[in-house]
Short mmCIF file of C-alpha atoms and ligand atoms in Angstrom, two decimals:
data_model
loop_
_atom_site.label_atom_id
_atom_site.label_comp_id
_atom_site.label_asym_id
_atom_site.label_seq_id
_atom_site.Cartn_x
_atom_site.Cartn_y
_atom_site.Cartn_z
CA MET A 1 77.53 -68.45 13.02
CA PRO A 2 75.26 -67.01 15.74
CA SER A 3 72.89 -64.18 14.88
CA THR A 4 70.05 -62.38 16.67
CA ILE A 5 66.58 -61.26 15.65
CA VAL A 6 65.00 -58.42 17.61
CA TRP A 7 61.28 -58.30 17.01
CA LEU A 8 59.98 -54.79 17.74
CA ARG A 9 56.26 -54.19 18.31
CA ASP A 10 54.90 -51.46 20.60
CA ASP A 11 58.43 -50.38 21.52
CA LEU A 12 59.59 -48.31 18.56
CA ARG A 13 62.67 -46.82 20.19
CA LEU A 14 66.41 -47.13 20.73
CA ASP A 15 66.33 -45.52 24.16
CA ASP A 16 65.65 -47.80 27.13
CA ASN A 17 64.84 -50.76 24.93
CA PRO A 18 65.90 -53.87 26.88
CA ALA A 19 65.39 -56.35 24.03
CA LEU A 20 67.57 -54.31 21.70
CA ALA A 21 70.10 -53.61 24.45
CA ASP A 22 70.42 -57.33 25.16
CA ALA A 23 70.95 -58.06 21.47
CA ALA A 24 73.60 -55.34 21.36
CA ALA A 25 75.35 -56.89 24.35
CA LEU A 26 75.32 -60.32 22.68
CA GLY A 27 77.15 -58.71 19.78
CA HIS A 28 76.02 -61.20 17.13
CA PRO A 29 74.97 -60.01 13.68
CA LEU A 30 71.55 -58.49 14.01
CA THR A 31 68.17 -58.37 12.26
CA VAL A 32 65.62 -55.89 13.60
CA VAL A 33 62.13 -56.58 12.32
CA TYR A 34 58.68 -55.01 12.60
CA VAL A 35 55.75 -57.15 11.45
CA LEU A 36 52.42 -55.63 10.47
CA ASP A 37 50.16 -58.46 11.58
CA GLU A 38 46.51 -58.18 10.61
CA GLU A 39 46.11 -61.91 10.12
CA SER A 40 46.66 -63.67 13.42
CA PRO A 41 43.41 -64.62 15.13
CA GLY A 42 42.03 -61.98 17.49
CA VAL A 43 44.53 -59.26 16.61
CA ARG A 44 42.69 -55.98 16.20
CA ALA A 45 43.70 -54.05 13.08
CA LEU A 46 44.78 -50.48 13.85
CA GLY A 47 42.37 -47.63 13.25
CA GLY A 48 43.01 -44.98 10.60
CA ALA A 49 44.69 -42.40 12.85
CA ALA A 50 46.95 -44.99 14.50
CA LYS A 51 47.99 -46.25 11.06
CA TRP A 52 49.03 -42.74 10.12
CA TRP A 53 51.08 -42.58 13.32
CA LEU A 54 52.64 -45.99 12.77
CA HIS A 55 53.83 -45.05 9.27
CA HIS A 56 55.69 -42.01 10.54
CA SER A 57 56.94 -43.75 13.64
CA LEU A 58 58.46 -46.58 11.59
CA GLU A 59 60.08 -44.05 9.28
CA SER A 60 61.64 -42.34 12.26
CA LEU A 61 62.72 -45.64 13.83
CA ALA A 62 64.34 -46.76 10.57
CA GLY A 63 66.38 -43.54 10.57
CA GLY A 64 67.44 -44.06 14.20
CA LEU A 65 68.48 -47.66 13.56
CA GLU A 66 70.44 -46.64 10.49
CA SER A 67 72.40 -44.07 12.48
CA ALA A 68 73.32 -46.84 14.90
CA GLY A 69 74.51 -49.09 12.06
CA ALA A 70 71.38 -51.27 11.93
CA ARG A 71 68.50 -51.62 9.51
CA LEU A 72 64.75 -52.03 9.98
CA VAL A 73 63.22 -54.99 8.16
CA LEU A 74 59.49 -54.58 7.47
CA ARG A 75 57.28 -57.56 6.83
CA ARG A 76 53.52 -57.94 6.64
CA GLY A 77 51.44 -61.03 7.49
CA ASN A 78 51.06 -63.66 10.18
CA ALA A 79 53.70 -62.65 12.73
CA ALA A 80 54.64 -66.14 13.92
CA ALA A 81 55.08 -67.41 10.34
CA ILE A 82 57.22 -64.41 9.48
CA ILE A 83 59.50 -64.82 12.48
CA HIS A 84 59.96 -68.50 11.57
CA GLU A 85 60.83 -67.53 7.98
CA LEU A 86 63.22 -64.81 9.01
CA ALA A 87 64.98 -67.09 11.46
CA SER A 88 65.60 -69.61 8.73
CA GLU A 89 66.68 -66.95 6.19
CA THR A 90 69.25 -65.46 8.58
CA GLY A 91 70.21 -68.63 10.47
CA ALA A 92 69.21 -66.89 13.70
CA THR A 93 70.30 -68.46 16.97
CA HIS A 94 68.82 -65.81 19.31
CA LEU A 95 65.45 -64.10 19.41
CA ARG A 96 64.63 -61.08 21.59
CA TRP A 97 61.47 -59.05 22.21
CA ASN A 98 59.78 -56.86 24.79
CA ARG A 99 56.63 -58.27 26.35
CA ARG A 100 53.02 -57.49 25.36
CA TYR A 101 49.99 -57.90 27.58
CA GLY A 102 46.89 -58.29 25.34
CA GLY A 103 45.33 -61.74 24.96
CA PRO A 104 45.95 -62.51 21.24
CA GLU A 105 49.43 -60.97 21.39
CA ARG A 106 50.37 -63.08 24.39
CA SER A 107 49.30 -66.26 22.68
CA ILE A 108 51.27 -65.38 19.52
CA ASP A 109 54.37 -64.71 21.64
CA ALA A 110 53.92 -67.89 23.66
CA GLY A 111 53.62 -69.87 20.41
CA VAL A 112 56.81 -68.32 19.03
CA LYS A 113 58.64 -69.08 22.27
CA THR A 114 57.57 -72.73 22.14
CA TRP A 115 58.59 -72.95 18.48
CA ALA A 116 61.97 -71.39 19.32
CA GLY A 117 62.52 -73.99 22.03
CA GLU A 118 61.77 -76.76 19.56
CA HIS A 119 64.22 -75.29 17.04
CA ASP A 120 67.10 -74.67 19.40
CA LEU A 121 66.76 -70.90 19.30
CA ASP A 122 67.51 -68.96 22.45
CA ALA A 123 64.38 -66.79 22.94
CA ALA A 124 64.08 -64.21 25.71
CA SER A 125 61.55 -61.49 26.50
CA PHE A 126 61.89 -58.31 28.54
CA GLN A 127 59.87 -55.76 30.50
CA ALA A 128 59.71 -52.45 28.66
CA SER A 129 56.19 -51.05 28.25
CA LEU A 130 54.85 -51.27 31.80
CA MET A 131 56.61 -50.32 35.01
CA PHE A 132 54.55 -52.85 36.97
CA GLU A 133 53.73 -56.04 35.12
CA PRO A 134 50.21 -57.30 35.84
CA TRP A 135 51.16 -60.54 37.57
CA THR A 136 53.49 -58.74 39.97
CA VAL A 137 50.77 -56.57 41.54
CA ARG A 138 48.46 -58.75 43.59
CA THR A 139 46.01 -58.33 46.47
CA GLY A 140 46.68 -60.06 49.78
CA ALA A 141 44.45 -62.90 48.56
CA GLY A 142 46.58 -63.26 45.42
CA GLY A 143 44.04 -61.89 42.92
CA PRO A 144 44.13 -58.82 40.67
CA TYR A 145 43.08 -55.42 41.99
CA LYS A 146 39.69 -54.19 40.81
CA VAL A 147 39.97 -50.69 42.22
CA PHE A 148 42.57 -48.17 41.10
CA THR A 149 43.65 -46.59 44.41
CA PRO A 150 44.79 -49.78 46.19
CA PHE A 151 46.31 -51.01 42.90
CA TRP A 152 48.44 -47.90 42.60
CA ARG A 153 49.35 -47.93 46.28
CA ALA A 154 50.55 -51.52 45.89
CA CYS A 155 52.59 -50.53 42.82
CA LEU A 156 54.25 -47.66 44.66
CA GLU A 157 54.98 -49.84 47.68
CA SER A 158 56.62 -52.47 45.50
CA GLY A 159 59.61 -50.20 44.95
CA GLU A 160 60.97 -47.63 42.55
CA PRO A 161 60.75 -48.54 38.83
CA ARG A 162 64.17 -49.50 37.46
CA MET A 163 66.43 -46.87 35.88
CA PRO A 164 66.10 -46.51 32.10
CA SER A 165 69.08 -47.50 29.99
CA ASP A 166 70.78 -45.12 27.54
CA ALA A 167 69.89 -44.88 23.87
CA LEU A 168 71.87 -47.36 21.76
CA ARG A 169 74.31 -45.68 19.40
CA ASN A 170 76.30 -48.61 18.00
CA LEU A 171 74.51 -51.81 17.10
CA PRO A 172 76.16 -55.03 15.87
CA PRO A 173 76.66 -55.63 12.12
CA LEU A 174 73.79 -56.68 9.91
CA ALA A 175 72.87 -60.35 9.73
CA ARG A 176 72.92 -61.86 6.24
CA GLY A 177 71.65 -65.06 4.67
CA ASP A 178 73.91 -67.88 3.45
CA ASP A 179 74.12 -66.14 0.09
CA GLY A 180 75.37 -62.96 1.74
CA ALA A 181 72.13 -61.09 1.01
CA LEU A 182 70.30 -58.94 3.51
CA PRO A 183 66.79 -60.12 4.35
CA HIS A 184 64.11 -58.59 2.17
CA SER A 185 62.18 -55.63 3.58
CA ASP A 186 58.79 -54.41 2.37
CA ASP A 187 58.42 -50.86 1.12
CA LEU A 188 56.67 -48.90 3.89
CA ASP A 189 54.69 -46.81 1.39
CA ALA A 190 53.29 -49.98 -0.14
CA TRP A 191 51.65 -50.84 3.19
CA GLY A 192 49.18 -48.04 2.50
CA LEU A 193 49.02 -46.84 6.10
CA LEU A 194 48.61 -43.22 5.07
CA PRO A 195 45.20 -41.92 4.00
CA ARG A 196 45.14 -41.11 0.29
CA SER A 197 41.71 -40.21 -1.03
CA PRO A 198 40.87 -38.13 0.77
CA ASP A 199 44.02 -37.35 2.71
CA TRP A 200 42.61 -36.17 6.04
CA SER A 201 45.92 -36.15 7.86
CA ALA A 202 46.98 -32.48 7.57
CA GLY A 203 45.68 -31.64 11.05
CA LEU A 204 47.52 -34.60 12.53
CA ALA A 205 50.79 -33.57 10.87
CA ASP A 206 50.39 -30.00 12.23
CA GLU A 207 49.93 -31.28 15.75
CA TRP A 208 52.34 -34.19 16.09
CA THR A 209 55.89 -35.38 15.43
CA PRO A 210 55.78 -39.17 15.68
CA GLY A 211 59.05 -40.85 16.65
CA GLU A 212 61.54 -40.80 19.49
CA ALA A 213 62.77 -37.25 18.97
CA GLY A 214 59.17 -35.95 19.02
CA ALA A 215 58.46 -37.93 22.18
CA HIS A 216 61.49 -36.60 24.02
CA SER A 217 60.77 -33.03 23.00
CA ARG A 218 57.14 -33.38 24.27
CA LEU A 219 58.49 -34.65 27.57
CA GLN A 220 60.95 -31.75 27.81
CA ASP A 221 58.22 -29.19 27.02
CA PHE A 222 56.07 -30.68 29.74
CA LEU A 223 58.88 -30.66 32.30
CA ASP A 224 59.76 -27.07 31.39
CA GLY A 225 56.24 -25.80 32.06
CA PRO A 226 52.89 -27.50 32.57
CA VAL A 227 54.10 -30.13 35.07
CA GLU A 228 54.27 -27.61 37.92
CA ASP A 229 50.61 -26.74 37.59
CA TYR A 230 49.40 -30.14 36.39
CA GLY A 231 46.84 -30.56 39.19
CA THR A 232 44.67 -27.75 37.86
CA GLY A 233 46.04 -27.36 34.33
CA ARG A 234 45.12 -30.92 33.38
CA ASP A 235 41.43 -30.07 33.59
CA ARG A 236 41.54 -27.06 31.29
CA PRO A 237 41.18 -28.06 27.65
CA GLY A 238 41.93 -24.51 26.45
CA VAL A 239 45.52 -24.57 27.77
CA GLU A 240 48.48 -26.92 27.24
CA GLY A 241 48.16 -28.36 30.71
CA THR A 242 48.99 -32.01 30.07
CA SER A 243 51.95 -33.85 28.59
CA ARG A 244 50.40 -35.08 25.31
CA LEU A 245 52.68 -38.09 25.62
CA SER A 246 49.87 -40.60 25.07
CA PRO A 247 50.53 -41.54 21.42
CA HIS A 248 54.27 -41.67 22.08
CA LEU A 249 53.68 -44.03 25.01
CA ARG A 250 51.18 -45.99 22.93
CA PHE A 251 53.77 -46.81 20.27
CA GLY A 252 56.58 -47.15 22.78
CA GLU A 253 58.56 -44.24 21.36
CA ILE A 254 59.33 -43.31 24.93
CA SER A 255 59.56 -45.63 27.89
CA PRO A 256 57.43 -45.07 30.99
CA PHE A 257 60.63 -45.67 32.99
CA ARG A 258 62.24 -42.75 31.15
CA VAL A 259 59.26 -40.50 31.95
CA TRP A 260 59.27 -41.59 35.60
CA HIS A 261 62.95 -40.90 36.12
CA ALA A 262 62.86 -37.63 34.18
CA LEU A 263 60.39 -36.44 36.83
CA ARG A 264 62.78 -37.64 39.55
CA GLU A 265 65.63 -35.65 37.99
CA ARG A 266 63.46 -32.57 37.52
CA PHE A 267 62.35 -32.67 41.18
CA PRO A 268 65.30 -34.31 42.99
CA ARG A 269 64.04 -33.45 46.47
CA GLN A 270 60.40 -33.23 47.50
CA ALA A 271 58.24 -33.35 44.35
CA PRO A 272 55.18 -31.07 44.39
CA ALA A 273 51.74 -32.67 44.74
CA ASP A 274 51.12 -32.00 41.02
CA VAL A 275 53.87 -34.50 40.17
CA GLY A 276 52.17 -37.15 42.29
CA ILE A 277 48.94 -36.53 40.40
CA PHE A 278 50.74 -36.89 37.08
CA ARG A 279 52.42 -40.10 38.24
CA SER A 280 49.04 -41.51 39.18
CA GLU A 281 47.85 -40.86 35.61
CA LEU A 282 50.73 -43.04 34.46
CA GLY A 283 49.34 -45.44 37.05
CA TRP A 284 45.94 -45.42 35.32
CA ARG A 285 47.70 -46.55 32.17
CA GLU A 286 49.24 -49.46 34.09
CA PHE A 287 45.86 -50.25 35.68
CA CYS A 288 44.14 -50.38 32.27
CA TRP A 289 46.74 -52.86 31.03
CA GLN A 290 46.27 -54.97 34.13
CA LEU A 291 42.52 -54.98 33.43
CA LEU A 292 43.11 -56.10 29.86
CA TYR A 293 45.57 -58.77 30.98
CA GLU A 294 42.92 -60.21 33.30
CA ASN A 295 40.03 -59.58 30.87
CA PRO A 296 41.26 -60.11 27.30
CA GLU A 297 37.78 -59.32 25.94
CA LEU A 298 37.65 -55.90 27.56
CA ALA A 299 36.77 -54.20 24.24
CA THR A 300 33.74 -56.38 23.59
CA ARG A 301 32.39 -57.60 26.95
CA ASN A 302 31.09 -55.70 29.93
CA TYR A 303 33.59 -55.96 32.77
CA ARG A 304 30.58 -56.08 35.10
CA PRO A 305 28.38 -58.88 33.76
CA ASP A 306 25.20 -57.32 35.23
CA PHE A 307 25.54 -54.74 32.46
CA ASP A 308 24.71 -57.46 29.93
CA ARG A 309 21.10 -56.72 30.90
CA PHE A 310 21.41 -52.96 30.42
CA GLU A 311 18.90 -51.60 27.95
CA TRP A 312 21.01 -49.55 25.58
CA GLN A 313 19.08 -47.71 22.88
CA THR A 314 20.19 -47.80 19.26
CA PRO A 315 20.83 -44.15 18.36
CA SER A 316 19.40 -42.94 15.07
CA ASP A 317 21.91 -42.44 12.26
CA ALA A 318 21.37 -38.71 12.63
CA GLU A 319 22.18 -38.78 16.36
CA LEU A 320 25.27 -40.93 15.91
CA GLU A 321 26.56 -38.79 13.06
CA ALA A 322 25.89 -35.62 15.05
CA TRP A 323 28.07 -37.01 17.83
CA GLN A 324 30.82 -38.25 15.50
CA GLN A 325 30.96 -35.01 13.52
CA GLY A 326 30.72 -32.63 16.46
CA ARG A 327 27.24 -31.32 15.66
CA THR A 328 25.26 -32.26 18.79
CA GLY A 329 24.52 -28.63 19.64
CA TYR A 330 26.51 -28.91 22.90
CA PRO A 331 29.71 -26.92 22.39
CA LEU A 332 32.00 -28.85 24.74
CA VAL A 333 31.07 -32.21 23.19
CA ASP A 334 31.30 -30.79 19.69
CA ALA A 335 34.64 -29.05 20.24
CA GLY A 336 36.03 -32.34 21.57
CA MET A 337 34.74 -34.42 18.69
CA ARG A 338 36.10 -31.90 16.18
CA GLN A 339 39.46 -31.78 17.96
CA LEU A 340 39.54 -35.56 17.69
CA TRP A 341 38.75 -35.53 13.98
CA GLN A 342 41.24 -32.78 13.19
CA THR A 343 44.16 -33.77 15.39
CA GLY A 344 43.64 -37.42 16.34
CA TRP A 345 43.58 -36.53 20.04
CA MET A 346 41.11 -35.15 22.56
CA HIS A 347 41.66 -33.64 25.97
CA ASN A 348 40.90 -36.10 28.78
CA ARG A 349 38.21 -34.02 30.48
CA VAL A 350 36.45 -33.60 27.16
CA ARG A 351 36.83 -37.32 26.38
CA MET A 352 34.88 -37.98 29.58
CA ALA A 353 32.19 -35.44 28.70
CA ALA A 354 31.86 -36.58 25.07
CA ALA A 355 31.76 -40.25 26.06
CA SER A 356 29.21 -39.60 28.81
CA PHE A 357 27.03 -37.73 26.31
CA LEU A 358 26.99 -40.74 23.98
CA VAL A 359 26.38 -43.44 26.59
CA LYS A 360 24.14 -41.50 28.95
CA ASN A 361 22.34 -38.72 27.09
CA LEU A 362 21.97 -40.74 23.88
CA LEU A 363 21.96 -44.04 25.81
CA ALA A 364 24.11 -45.68 23.13
CA ASP A 365 26.11 -48.82 23.85
CA TRP A 366 29.67 -47.86 24.89
CA ARG A 367 31.07 -50.21 22.21
CA LEU A 368 29.88 -47.78 19.51
CA GLY A 369 31.92 -44.99 21.04
CA GLU A 370 34.91 -47.23 21.70
CA ALA A 371 34.98 -48.22 18.02
CA TRP A 372 34.85 -44.59 16.88
CA PHE A 373 37.67 -43.59 19.21
CA TRP A 374 39.64 -46.66 18.10
CA ASP A 375 39.51 -45.42 14.53
CA THR A 376 40.16 -41.74 15.18
CA LEU A 377 42.57 -41.51 18.14
CA VAL A 378 46.30 -41.53 17.49
CA ASP A 379 46.76 -42.94 21.00
CA ALA A 380 44.06 -45.64 20.72
CA ASP A 381 45.23 -48.71 22.57
CA SER A 382 43.54 -51.96 23.37
CA ALA A 383 43.67 -51.40 27.13
CA SER A 384 43.08 -47.70 27.85
CA ASN A 385 40.36 -47.19 25.28
CA PRO A 386 37.92 -49.91 26.36
CA ALA A 387 38.79 -49.52 30.06
CA ASN A 388 37.97 -45.81 29.96
CA TRP A 389 34.82 -46.29 27.93
CA GLN A 390 33.61 -48.87 30.40
CA TRP A 391 34.58 -46.56 33.25
CA VAL A 392 32.36 -43.80 31.81
CA ALA A 393 29.52 -46.20 30.99
CA GLY A 394 29.51 -47.63 34.51
CA SER A 395 30.15 -51.18 33.34
CA GLY A 396 33.87 -51.08 34.09
CA ALA A 397 36.30 -51.55 36.95
CA ASP A 398 36.20 -48.87 39.62
CA ALA A 399 33.71 -47.16 37.33
CA SER A 400 32.19 -43.78 37.68
CA PRO A 401 28.87 -44.32 39.51
CA TYR A 402 25.89 -44.66 37.21
CA PHE A 403 24.28 -41.47 38.50
CA ARG A 404 27.32 -39.38 37.47
CA ILE A 405 26.17 -37.90 34.21
CA PHE A 406 28.53 -35.23 33.01
CA ASN A 407 26.57 -32.10 32.17
CA PRO A 408 28.39 -30.65 29.13
CA VAL A 409 27.19 -27.12 29.90
CA THR A 410 28.29 -27.12 33.53
CA GLN A 411 31.58 -28.72 32.54
CA SER A 412 32.34 -26.15 29.88
CA LYS A 413 31.44 -23.22 32.16
CA LYS A 414 33.71 -24.65 34.84
CA PHE A 415 36.71 -25.77 32.80
CA ASP A 416 36.61 -23.47 29.76
CA ALA A 417 34.99 -20.41 31.32
CA VAL A 418 35.94 -17.91 28.61
CA GLY A 419 35.33 -20.42 25.83
CA ARG A 420 38.91 -20.52 24.55
CA TYR A 421 38.72 -24.18 23.65
CA LEU A 422 35.20 -23.87 22.23
CA ARG A 423 36.23 -20.98 19.96
CA GLN A 424 39.27 -22.89 18.72
CA TYR A 425 37.21 -25.73 17.29
CA ILE A 426 33.77 -24.25 16.57
CA PRO A 427 34.07 -21.24 14.26
CA GLU A 428 30.26 -20.86 14.05
CA ILE A 429 30.12 -19.68 17.67
CA ALA A 430 33.56 -18.08 17.98
CA GLY A 431 32.06 -14.59 18.04
CA MET A 432 29.66 -15.26 20.93
CA ASP A 433 30.23 -13.60 24.27
CA ASP A 434 31.81 -15.57 27.12
CA LYS A 435 28.50 -16.27 28.83
CA ALA A 436 26.36 -17.17 25.82
CA ILE A 437 28.94 -19.42 24.17
CA HIS A 438 28.20 -22.34 26.53
CA GLU A 439 24.50 -22.42 25.57
CA PRO A 440 24.23 -21.16 21.99
CA TRP A 441 20.59 -22.20 21.61
CA LYS A 442 19.69 -19.39 24.01
CA ALA A 443 21.13 -16.79 21.61
CA PRO A 444 20.54 -18.30 18.15
CA GLU A 445 21.05 -14.94 16.44
CA GLN A 446 24.75 -15.10 17.48
CA ALA A 447 25.20 -18.74 16.42
CA ALA A 448 24.44 -18.85 12.72
CA GLY A 449 25.08 -22.28 11.21
CA TYR A 450 25.49 -24.03 14.58
CA PRO A 451 22.95 -26.83 15.19
CA GLU A 452 20.21 -26.95 17.80
CA PRO A 453 20.75 -29.57 20.56
CA VAL A 454 20.01 -33.12 19.32
CA VAL A 455 18.50 -34.00 22.67
CA GLY A 456 17.43 -32.06 25.76
CA LEU A 457 19.70 -32.44 28.79
CA PRO A 458 17.12 -32.79 31.60
CA GLU A 459 14.94 -35.35 29.83
CA SER A 460 17.84 -37.44 28.50
CA ARG A 461 19.37 -37.43 31.97
CA GLU A 462 16.10 -38.67 33.45
CA ARG A 463 15.85 -41.40 30.82
CA ALA A 464 19.38 -42.56 31.63
CA LEU A 465 18.75 -42.59 35.37
CA ASP A 466 15.52 -44.58 34.87
CA THR A 467 17.34 -47.13 32.71
CA TYR A 468 20.14 -47.49 35.24
CA GLN A 469 17.57 -47.84 38.02
CA LYS A 470 15.87 -50.62 36.06
CA LEU A 471 19.19 -52.46 35.87
CA LYS A 472 19.70 -52.07 39.61
CA ASP A 473 16.20 -53.36 40.33
CA SER A 474 16.40 -56.31 37.94
P1 FAD B 501 48.51 -36.71 30.65
O1 FAD B 501 47.46 -36.09 31.48
O2 FAD B 501 49.73 -35.94 30.42
O3 FAD B 501 48.83 -38.11 31.34
C1 FAD B 501 50.09 -38.79 31.15
C2 FAD B 501 49.86 -40.18 30.62
O4 FAD B 501 49.11 -40.96 31.56
C3 FAD B 501 49.07 -40.25 29.34
O5 FAD B 501 49.88 -39.99 28.22
C4 FAD B 501 48.53 -41.67 29.37
O6 FAD B 501 49.50 -42.59 28.94
C5 FAD B 501 48.27 -41.88 30.86
N1 FAD B 501 46.88 -41.62 31.21
C6 FAD B 501 46.32 -40.45 31.62
N2 FAD B 501 45.00 -40.62 31.89
C7 FAD B 501 44.73 -41.92 31.66
C8 FAD B 501 43.55 -42.71 31.76
N3 FAD B 501 42.38 -42.20 32.18
N4 FAD B 501 43.63 -44.01 31.41
C9 FAD B 501 44.79 -44.56 30.99
N5 FAD B 501 45.94 -43.86 30.88
C10 FAD B 501 45.91 -42.55 31.21
N6 FAD B 501 44.31 -42.99 26.74
C11 FAD B 501 45.11 -43.64 25.88
O7 FAD B 501 46.34 -43.59 26.02
N7 FAD B 501 44.58 -44.38 24.85
C12 FAD B 501 43.23 -44.46 24.65
O8 FAD B 501 42.80 -45.17 23.72
C13 FAD B 501 42.37 -43.75 25.51
N8 FAD B 501 41.02 -43.76 25.34
C14 FAD B 501 40.21 -43.06 26.21
C15 FAD B 501 38.81 -43.10 26.05
C16 FAD B 501 37.97 -42.40 26.91
C17 FAD B 501 36.47 -42.48 26.74
C18 FAD B 501 38.53 -41.66 27.97
C19 FAD B 501 37.64 -40.91 28.94
C20 FAD B 501 39.90 -41.62 28.16
C21 FAD B 501 40.77 -42.32 27.29
N9 FAD B 501 42.17 -42.30 27.46
C22 FAD B 501 42.97 -43.01 26.59
C23 FAD B 501 42.78 -41.70 28.67
C24 FAD B 501 43.21 -40.23 28.58
O9 FAD B 501 42.18 -39.44 28.08
C25 FAD B 501 44.47 -40.03 27.74
O10 FAD B 501 45.49 -40.92 28.15
C26 FAD B 501 45.02 -38.60 27.93
O11 FAD B 501 44.04 -37.66 27.58
C27 FAD B 501 46.24 -38.43 27.07
O12 FAD B 501 46.70 -37.12 27.11
P2 FAD B 501 48.09 -36.76 27.79
O13 FAD B 501 49.16 -37.65 27.24
O14 FAD B 501 48.29 -35.30 27.66
O15 FAD B 501 47.81 -37.17 29.29
#
């Protein structure tokens, strides 16, 4: 008797899920599986904050599947081996998944597809996580784009992203083994994805609702307010000016097609310029994935090979810890790093300032910062995180020019003038007046308990420029 396996990965949703929709249309008994794979070669284990998110997202997905008459099977181990096992346990004849774009993941999927062909299983994959798949966006010469603006123009010219499909409400009956038993599922709690001792996740739980319902309510909140002023609001860390959809997109709890068409519905005629700016941020996400697709070692190798000669300095333990813990003495950097630690997320403008401080003022290798963000961000993904770090460092595609060194004081005066964001995350300086709060070392009597700057801005800027100049001259 035919039966289908749907293998879910970074697409933890019932809405606009083409692999699941295809399985539903086939109508054969169904097994939906998620595999926690930390064994296959090259697969990067999730960081702590992303594990917390995954636990809750899987819980929410299991509930959604149950309401639609299905069941989520959880397995842990080598993904290919598990899919083979499950196919034999359930006598599967069909296998469905949505495509992934990272190097190790692609080779796992290609291996499973070959295996399926050899075992007479009908395997098919679908486009779900990106609106523009990397191989479909090409320069006139047939190569990948290396600069964002022409990449995004080419995407937009290639036509409107397809319409999303509706959430699935009735899935086929459960597939069973020959003995009539349902396939075994691990106990999610036993995976140990949640932090226990200590449990540092309270701030994450206050801030986020992982799962499809949480994703759709974030989208609605954004459409009801901030979207209309996104062009300026997105730069102000003290206000809710952005969508905060990043972790939901990361785990595929909402489809980018759904977000795209929700904007179309919200602005059926001429969309304001702010909407175009927001769409182009979605475009940056697509661009990062295209970069990873073309450069599978994006998290470990400089995109620009000349940067292999760059003379990074090893920061002292005290400097690195000051950065990680939000105790550099520069309020914007520190507020950002504390926001990250407490909530698993940091505002984009502050991410740029905090990253620039590490790679330029402390002259630390961008890989150190990338690894810290990987562990602490709920939205950490293997494309956007390294691509953005390399962008800030200057070693990346379409990177910020080496002489652009974000000044954390100028940035905080410009984008958080009255210190709303600074006060939220740095209680030691919350009582300072609006002017003094950006440079607490100038009024130490008002900043009890807040550290002195770990490094001076003018001299560390000079050191960075000299080091970059040396690279240019070499
Ligand atoms: P919005 O402003 O509402 O943007 C909408 C969506 O567009 C985001 O949810 C995200 O999916 C996408 N997006 C926006 N900016 C970017 C960008 N620069 N690059 C790629 N996609 C973007 N984003 C991640 O999703 N994962 C990461 O691991 C990550 N690491 C970063 C590291 C550094 C050093 C920097 C400077 C940026 C990083 N970003 C990363 C990009 C960006 O900061 C976040 O996507 C954004 O802050 C998420 O907030 P939001 O959902 O409110 O964004």
